[in-house]
Amino acid sequence: MKIFLFAALLVGSLGGLRAQESQESDWQRRFEGQIGNGLGITLLLSASVQEDGVSTYDGSYYYHKTGVPISLSQVSSDDEGAVRLRENEAFNGSETFTGEWKVKLKGQVIAGTWSSPDGKKQLPIELKESYPAGSVKVVTTALKAVNTLRKNTRNQGREIEVRYVQLASESKAAKAINRVLRQDAHNVPTGGEGDAQGEKVPENPSENDILKALTQAAQNTAEVSDDDEFTYVFSAMDEQKVVMNDHGYLTIEYLTWAYEGGAHGNSSKSYRCFDLETGEEVMLLDLIKPGYDKHWAGAAANLLREQRGLKAKDPLTEAGLFEDRLELNETWYLTPGGIGFSYDPYEIGPYAMGYVEFVLPWKDILADVKPDTRVFQFASPIAARAK
């Protein structure tokens, strides 16, 4: 497993570049097992090591019957190693969630209990790390560069962090995918236009190349006002996260967050889908017949109404969206249970609404899937079971 590297550029009397290693590292793993008696599930779980050395967890899981991912986010942990995770946690005026996990991770095994929100229903959870044919083990590398100094009573400078994924495979396809993922990590601080010295972005960047780009970008600290009110640390983070690792496809989510002053930071998501057999990136029209847009937009609007407790003909503005008409954007992602879409804060709703996301299930869109694709092969039985 990769070592977490921390590069700190300290301006002032300390000065210089420092690399620091820790014994723990970020990871992303795939588990299979069941909830209750025979409810088969697959879990994609991520661990992020914080500055105090404590890991926090999040991810998603899906029931094999439906394939639609259910988000998980950590709410607490205890001294005995048990972690509490909530399903579909949201804060739309009040705190909501659809279930809660209380589990322990021991080596390759996860065990614990699923509970309904009111705690009245409980089911055992038993999972084991697993990578069957059509999936792949991955390794996460976390790199961070910091360049700050004290000015008046506050810090100023830059903090830039990248977490990227690499496939633990030596196949030709894996090497091609890994190169793209490293290029994307390298492009976070440089914007794909070279480093601080004007050098070209490497075609096949190494971990050291990415770290060098981070530290050089952190050195480019813009001048800020002496007024404490306008003195802040520019912070940026880009994280690659696996959201599908099945049926020969790997979907990577890119979560980008930045703070550039003001009341809050801003974030956005994008996705890449790779074919694990060929190493090529998959485009939506590789999988879907042309002309799907209007049908899918209508299905998506109905799904959003259902999610937010609206009736079939209620305007979407009653759910807080800016407009009643929904148009599909280009931020799509492949899941085992359907095609998902994600809208950034401010894109179709206010910042407080966060991301607006949904997965169109195969039962509603299978007719638009090209029949000569592997997606059609694994989606067909899922769609049949749902009808």
Coordinates of C-alpha atoms in Angstrom, one line a residue:
M1 CA 0.0 0.0 0.0
K2 CA 1.2 3.5 -0.8
I3 CA 2.8 5.7 1.8
F4 CA 1.0 9.0 2.5
L5 CA 3.4 11.8 1.5
F6 CA 3.1 15.3 3.0
A7 CA 5.2 18.0 1.4
A8 CA 5.2 21.3 3.4
L9 CA 6.9 24.5 2.1
L10 CA 7.2 26.7 5.2
V11 CA 7.9 30.4 4.3
G12 CA 9.9 32.4 6.8
S13 CA 12.6 31.4 9.1
L14 CA 12.0 27.7 8.7
G15 CA 11.9 27.6 4.9
G16 CA 12.6 24.6 2.6
L17 CA 10.9 21.5 1.5
R18 CA 10.0 18.7 3.9
A19 CA 8.6 15.3 3.1
Q20 CA 6.9 13.3 5.9
E21 CA 5.7 9.7 6.0
S22 CA 3.0 8.1 8.1
Q23 CA 2.3 4.5 8.9
E24 CA -1.3 4.7 7.8
S25 CA -2.6 5.4 4.3
D26 CA -5.8 6.1 2.4
W27 CA -7.5 3.2 0.8
Q28 CA -10.5 2.1 -1.3
R29 CA -11.8 -1.5 -1.1
R30 CA -14.5 -3.6 -2.5
F31 CA -16.6 -6.0 -0.3
E32 CA -19.3 -8.5 -0.9
G33 CA -21.7 -10.3 1.4
Q34 CA -25.2 -9.8 2.7
I35 CA -27.5 -7.9 4.9
G36 CA -30.0 -10.0 6.8
N37 CA -30.8 -13.4 5.4
G38 CA -29.7 -13.6 1.8
L39 CA -29.9 -9.9 0.8
G40 CA -26.7 -9.9 -1.3
I41 CA -24.8 -6.6 -1.5
T42 CA -21.6 -5.1 -2.8
L43 CA -19.9 -2.3 -0.8
L44 CA -17.3 0.2 -2.0
L45 CA -15.7 1.7 1.1
S46 CA -13.1 4.5 1.3
A47 CA -10.9 5.4 4.2
S48 CA -9.2 8.8 4.5
V49 CA -6.5 9.3 7.1
Q50 CA -6.8 12.7 8.9
E51 CA -4.0 14.8 10.2
D52 CA -4.4 13.2 13.7
G53 CA -3.9 9.8 12.2
V54 CA -7.6 8.7 12.6
S55 CA -9.3 7.3 9.6
T56 CA -12.8 8.4 8.4
Y57 CA -15.0 6.3 6.2
D58 CA -17.6 6.8 3.4
G59 CA -18.7 5.0 0.3
S60 CA -21.7 3.3 -1.2
Y61 CA -23.3 -0.1 -1.6
Y62 CA -25.9 -1.7 -3.7
Y63 CA -28.3 -4.7 -3.5
H64 CA -27.5 -7.2 -6.2
K65 CA -31.2 -7.3 -7.0
T66 CA -31.3 -3.6 -8.1
G67 CA -27.7 -2.4 -8.5
V68 CA -28.6 1.2 -7.6
P69 CA -26.0 2.6 -5.3
I70 CA -26.9 3.8 -1.8
S71 CA -24.6 6.4 -0.3
L72 CA -22.9 5.9 3.1
S73 CA -21.3 8.6 5.3
Q74 CA -19.7 8.3 8.7
V75 CA -21.4 10.0 11.6
S76 CA -19.2 8.7 14.5
S77 CA -16.8 6.0 15.8
D78 CA -16.1 4.7 19.3
D79 CA -13.1 3.6 21.3
E80 CA -13.9 -0.1 20.5
G81 CA -13.4 0.4 16.8
A82 CA -17.1 0.5 15.8
V83 CA -18.1 2.9 13.0
R84 CA -21.5 4.3 12.4
L85 CA -22.5 5.1 8.9
R86 CA -25.8 6.5 7.6
E87 CA -27.5 5.8 4.3
N88 CA -28.7 8.6 2.1
E89 CA -28.0 11.2 4.7
A90 CA -29.4 14.6 3.9
F91 CA -30.1 18.0 5.6
N92 CA -33.0 19.5 3.7
G93 CA -34.3 21.6 6.5
S94 CA -34.2 18.6 8.8
E95 CA -31.8 15.6 9.1
T96 CA -33.0 12.5 7.2
F97 CA -31.5 9.1 6.4
T98 CA -32.8 5.7 5.3
G99 CA -30.8 3.4 7.5
E100 CA -27.7 3.2 9.8
W101 CA -24.8 0.8 9.9
K102 CA -22.8 0.0 13.0
V103 CA -19.8 -2.1 11.9
K104 CA -16.3 -3.1 12.7
L105 CA -13.5 -3.7 10.1
K106 CA -11.1 -6.5 11.0
G107 CA -8.6 -7.2 8.2
Q108 CA -10.7 -8.2 5.1
V109 CA -14.0 -8.7 7.0
I110 CA -16.7 -6.2 8.0
A111 CA -19.4 -7.3 10.5
G112 CA -22.1 -5.5 12.4
T113 CA -25.7 -4.4 12.2
W114 CA -28.0 -2.5 9.9
S115 CA -30.8 -0.5 11.7
S116 CA -33.9 1.3 10.4
P117 CA -33.9 5.1 11.2
D118 CA -36.2 4.5 14.2
G119 CA -34.0 1.6 15.4
K120 CA -36.9 -0.8 15.5
K121 CA -35.6 -3.1 12.7
Q122 CA -32.2 -4.6 12.8
L123 CA -30.4 -7.0 10.5
P124 CA -26.9 -8.5 10.7
I125 CA -24.2 -7.4 8.2
E126 CA -21.5 -9.8 7.0
L127 CA -19.0 -8.7 4.3
K128 CA -15.6 -9.8 3.0
E129 CA -13.2 -8.0 0.7
S130 CA -13.6 -9.5 -2.8
Y131 CA -12.5 -8.8 -6.4
P132 CA -14.2 -11.3 -8.7
A133 CA -13.8 -11.3 -12.5
G134 CA -14.8 -7.9 -14.0
S135 CA -13.4 -6.0 -11.0
V136 CA -10.0 -4.8 -9.9
K137 CA -8.1 -4.0 -6.7
V138 CA -7.0 -0.3 -6.4
V139 CA -4.5 1.6 -4.4
T140 CA -5.0 5.2 -3.3
T141 CA -2.1 7.8 -3.0
A142 CA -2.6 11.0 -1.1
L143 CA -0.2 13.9 -1.7
K144 CA -0.4 17.4 -0.1
A145 CA 1.7 20.6 -0.4
V146 CA 1.4 23.5 2.0
N147 CA 3.0 26.9 1.8
T148 CA 1.8 29.2 4.5
L149 CA 3.1 32.0 6.7
R150 CA 1.7 34.1 9.6
K151 CA 0.6 37.6 8.5
N152 CA -0.7 39.9 11.2
T153 CA -3.1 37.6 13.2
R154 CA -3.9 35.1 10.5
N155 CA -2.3 32.7 8.1
Q156 CA -2.0 33.2 4.4
G157 CA -0.7 31.0 1.6
R158 CA -1.8 27.8 -0.2
E159 CA -2.7 24.2 0.6
I160 CA -3.2 21.8 -2.3
E161 CA -4.1 18.2 -1.9
V162 CA -4.5 15.4 -4.4
R163 CA -5.8 11.8 -3.8
Y164 CA -5.6 9.6 -6.9
V165 CA -6.3 6.0 -7.7
Q166 CA -4.1 3.3 -9.3
L167 CA -5.2 -0.1 -10.4
A168 CA -3.2 -2.9 -8.8
S169 CA -2.7 -4.8 -12.0
E170 CA 0.1 -5.1 -14.6
S171 CA -2.3 -5.6 -17.6
K172 CA -2.0 -3.4 -20.6
A173 CA -5.4 -2.0 -20.0
A174 CA -4.6 -1.2 -16.3
K175 CA -1.4 0.6 -17.3
A176 CA -3.3 2.7 -19.8
I177 CA -6.0 3.6 -17.2
N178 CA -3.3 4.3 -14.5
R179 CA -1.6 6.7 -16.9
V180 CA -4.8 8.7 -17.4
L181 CA -5.5 8.9 -13.7
R182 CA -2.0 10.1 -12.9
Q183 CA -2.3 12.7 -15.7
D184 CA -5.5 13.9 -14.1
A185 CA -3.8 14.2 -10.7
H186 CA -0.9 16.1 -12.2
N187 CA -3.2 18.5 -13.9
V188 CA -4.9 19.5 -10.7
P189 CA -2.3 22.1 -9.7
T190 CA -1.2 23.0 -13.2
G191 CA -4.4 23.1 -15.1
G192 CA -2.8 20.8 -17.7
E193 CA -0.6 23.7 -18.9
G194 CA 2.8 22.9 -17.3
D195 CA 4.4 23.6 -14.0
A196 CA 5.6 26.8 -12.4
Q197 CA 8.7 26.7 -14.5
G198 CA 6.8 26.4 -17.7
E199 CA 7.8 22.7 -18.3
K200 CA 5.4 20.5 -20.2
V201 CA 3.1 18.1 -18.5
P202 CA 4.7 14.6 -18.6
E203 CA 2.9 12.2 -20.8
N204 CA 3.3 9.5 -18.2
P205 CA 3.8 11.4 -14.9
S206 CA 5.2 9.6 -11.9
E207 CA 4.3 10.1 -8.3
N208 CA 7.3 12.4 -7.9
D209 CA 6.2 14.4 -10.9
I210 CA 2.8 15.0 -9.3
L211 CA 4.4 15.9 -5.9
K212 CA 6.7 18.4 -7.7
A213 CA 3.8 20.0 -9.5
L214 CA 1.9 20.3 -6.2
T215 CA 4.8 21.9 -4.3
Q216 CA 5.6 24.4 -7.2
A217 CA 1.9 25.4 -7.3
A218 CA 1.9 25.9 -3.6
Q219 CA 4.9 28.3 -3.9
N220 CA 2.8 30.6 -6.1
T221 CA 1.2 32.4 -3.2
A222 CA -0.5 35.5 -4.4
E223 CA -0.1 38.8 -2.5
V224 CA -3.0 39.5 -0.2
S225 CA -4.2 42.5 1.7
D226 CA -2.7 43.4 5.1
D227 CA -6.3 43.6 6.3
D228 CA -7.0 40.5 8.4
E229 CA -10.5 40.4 6.9
F230 CA -9.0 39.5 3.5
T231 CA -6.1 37.3 4.7
Y232 CA -6.8 33.6 4.2
V233 CA -5.2 30.3 3.0
F234 CA -6.2 29.3 -0.5
S235 CA -7.1 25.6 -0.2
A236 CA -7.8 23.1 -3.0
M237 CA -8.4 19.4 -3.0
D238 CA -9.1 16.9 -5.8
E239 CA -10.1 13.4 -4.9
Q240 CA -10.5 10.4 -7.2
K241 CA -13.0 7.9 -5.9
V242 CA -14.3 4.5 -7.2
V243 CA -18.1 4.5 -7.6
M244 CA -18.4 1.3 -9.8
N245 CA -16.0 -1.7 -10.0
D246 CA -18.0 -4.4 -11.6
H247 CA -18.9 -6.1 -14.9
G248 CA -15.6 -5.0 -16.5
Y249 CA -16.2 -1.3 -15.9
L250 CA -14.5 1.1 -13.6
T251 CA -16.3 4.5 -12.9
I252 CA -14.1 7.1 -11.2
E253 CA -15.7 10.2 -9.5
Y254 CA -13.5 13.3 -9.3
L255 CA -14.5 15.5 -6.4
T256 CA -12.9 19.0 -6.6
W257 CA -13.1 21.5 -3.7
A258 CA -11.5 24.9 -3.4
Y259 CA -11.7 27.8 -0.9
E260 CA -10.7 31.2 -2.4
G261 CA -12.1 33.5 0.3
G262 CA -15.7 34.4 1.1
A263 CA -18.3 32.6 3.2
H264 CA -17.6 29.1 1.9
G265 CA -15.7 27.0 -0.5
N266 CA -17.0 25.6 -3.8
S267 CA -17.0 22.1 -5.1
S268 CA -17.8 20.2 -8.3
K269 CA -17.9 16.6 -9.5
S270 CA -17.0 15.0 -12.8
Y271 CA -16.6 11.3 -13.8
R272 CA -14.7 9.0 -16.1
C273 CA -15.8 5.5 -17.0
F274 CA -13.2 3.0 -18.2
D275 CA -13.4 -0.4 -19.9
L276 CA -11.3 -2.7 -17.8
E277 CA -10.8 -5.1 -20.8
T278 CA -9.5 -2.5 -23.2
G279 CA -8.3 0.4 -21.0
E280 CA -10.3 2.9 -23.0
E281 CA -12.5 5.6 -21.6
V282 CA -16.2 4.9 -22.3
M283 CA -18.5 7.6 -23.6
L284 CA -22.2 7.7 -23.0
L285 CA -23.0 7.3 -26.7
D286 CA -20.8 4.2 -26.8
L287 CA -23.5 2.6 -24.6
I288 CA -26.7 4.5 -25.5
K289 CA -28.6 5.0 -28.7
P290 CA -29.0 8.6 -29.9
G291 CA -32.2 10.4 -29.1
Y292 CA -32.5 9.4 -25.4
D293 CA -32.4 13.0 -24.1
K294 CA -36.1 14.0 -23.9
H295 CA -37.3 10.6 -22.6
W296 CA -34.6 10.5 -19.9
A297 CA -35.2 14.1 -18.9
G298 CA -38.8 13.3 -18.2
A299 CA -38.0 10.2 -16.3
A300 CA -35.4 12.1 -14.2
A301 CA -37.9 14.9 -13.4
N302 CA -40.4 12.2 -12.2
L303 CA -37.6 10.6 -10.1
L304 CA -36.7 13.9 -8.5
R305 CA -40.3 14.5 -7.6
E306 CA -40.5 11.1 -6.0
Q307 CA -37.3 11.6 -4.0
R308 CA -38.6 14.9 -2.6
G309 CA -42.2 13.7 -1.8
L310 CA -43.9 15.7 -4.6
K311 CA -46.9 14.5 -6.7
A312 CA -46.5 13.6 -10.4
K313 CA -47.5 17.0 -11.7
D314 CA -46.1 19.2 -9.0
P315 CA -43.5 21.8 -10.2
L316 CA -39.9 21.0 -9.4
T317 CA -39.6 24.5 -8.0
E318 CA -41.6 23.3 -5.0
A319 CA -38.6 21.1 -4.2
G320 CA -36.3 24.1 -4.3
L321 CA -35.0 23.8 -7.8
F322 CA -34.5 27.0 -9.8
E323 CA -36.8 25.9 -12.7
D324 CA -39.6 23.5 -13.3
R325 CA -38.0 22.1 -16.5
L326 CA -35.1 19.7 -16.0
E327 CA -32.4 19.2 -18.7
L328 CA -29.8 16.5 -18.6
N329 CA -26.3 17.7 -18.2
E330 CA -23.1 16.0 -19.3
T331 CA -22.1 14.8 -15.8
W332 CA -23.1 11.2 -16.1
Y333 CA -21.8 8.1 -14.5
L334 CA -22.2 4.3 -14.9
T335 CA -23.5 2.2 -12.0
P336 CA -24.5 -1.4 -11.8
G337 CA -28.1 -0.4 -11.5
G338 CA -28.4 2.4 -14.1
I339 CA -27.0 5.7 -15.4
G340 CA -26.5 8.4 -12.9
F341 CA -26.4 12.2 -13.3
S342 CA -24.9 14.8 -10.9
Y343 CA -25.6 18.5 -10.7
D344 CA -23.2 20.8 -8.8
P345 CA -24.4 23.3 -6.2
Y346 CA -25.9 26.4 -8.0
E347 CA -26.3 24.4 -11.2
I348 CA -30.0 23.8 -10.9
G349 CA -30.6 24.6 -7.2
P350 CA -29.2 26.8 -4.4
Y351 CA -25.9 26.1 -2.6
A352 CA -27.7 24.8 0.5
M353 CA -29.2 22.0 -1.6
G354 CA -25.8 20.6 -2.3
Y355 CA -25.4 18.1 -5.2
V356 CA -28.6 17.1 -6.9
E357 CA -28.0 13.4 -8.0
F358 CA -30.1 10.5 -9.2
V359 CA -29.7 7.2 -11.0
L360 CA -32.1 6.3 -13.8
P361 CA -32.7 2.5 -13.2
W362 CA -32.3 0.1 -16.1
K363 CA -36.0 -0.8 -16.0
D364 CA -36.8 2.7 -17.3
I365 CA -34.0 3.1 -19.8
L366 CA -33.0 -0.4 -21.0
A367 CA -34.7 0.2 -24.4
D368 CA -32.1 3.0 -25.1
V369 CA -29.1 0.8 -24.3
K370 CA -27.2 -0.6 -27.3
P371 CA -27.9 -4.4 -27.3
D372 CA -24.4 -5.3 -28.5
T373 CA -22.7 -3.9 -25.3
R374 CA -21.7 -5.7 -22.1
V375 CA -23.9 -3.1 -20.3
F376 CA -27.0 -4.5 -22.0
Q377 CA -26.0 -8.0 -20.9
F378 CA -25.7 -7.3 -17.2
A379 CA -28.5 -4.7 -17.2
S380 CA -31.2 -6.9 -18.8
P381 CA -31.7 -9.3 -15.9
I382 CA -31.7 -6.4 -13.4
A383 CA -34.4 -4.6 -15.4
A384 CA -36.4 -7.8 -15.7
R385 CA -36.4 -8.4 -11.9
A386 CA -37.6 -4.8 -11.3
K387 CA -40.7 -5.1 -13.5

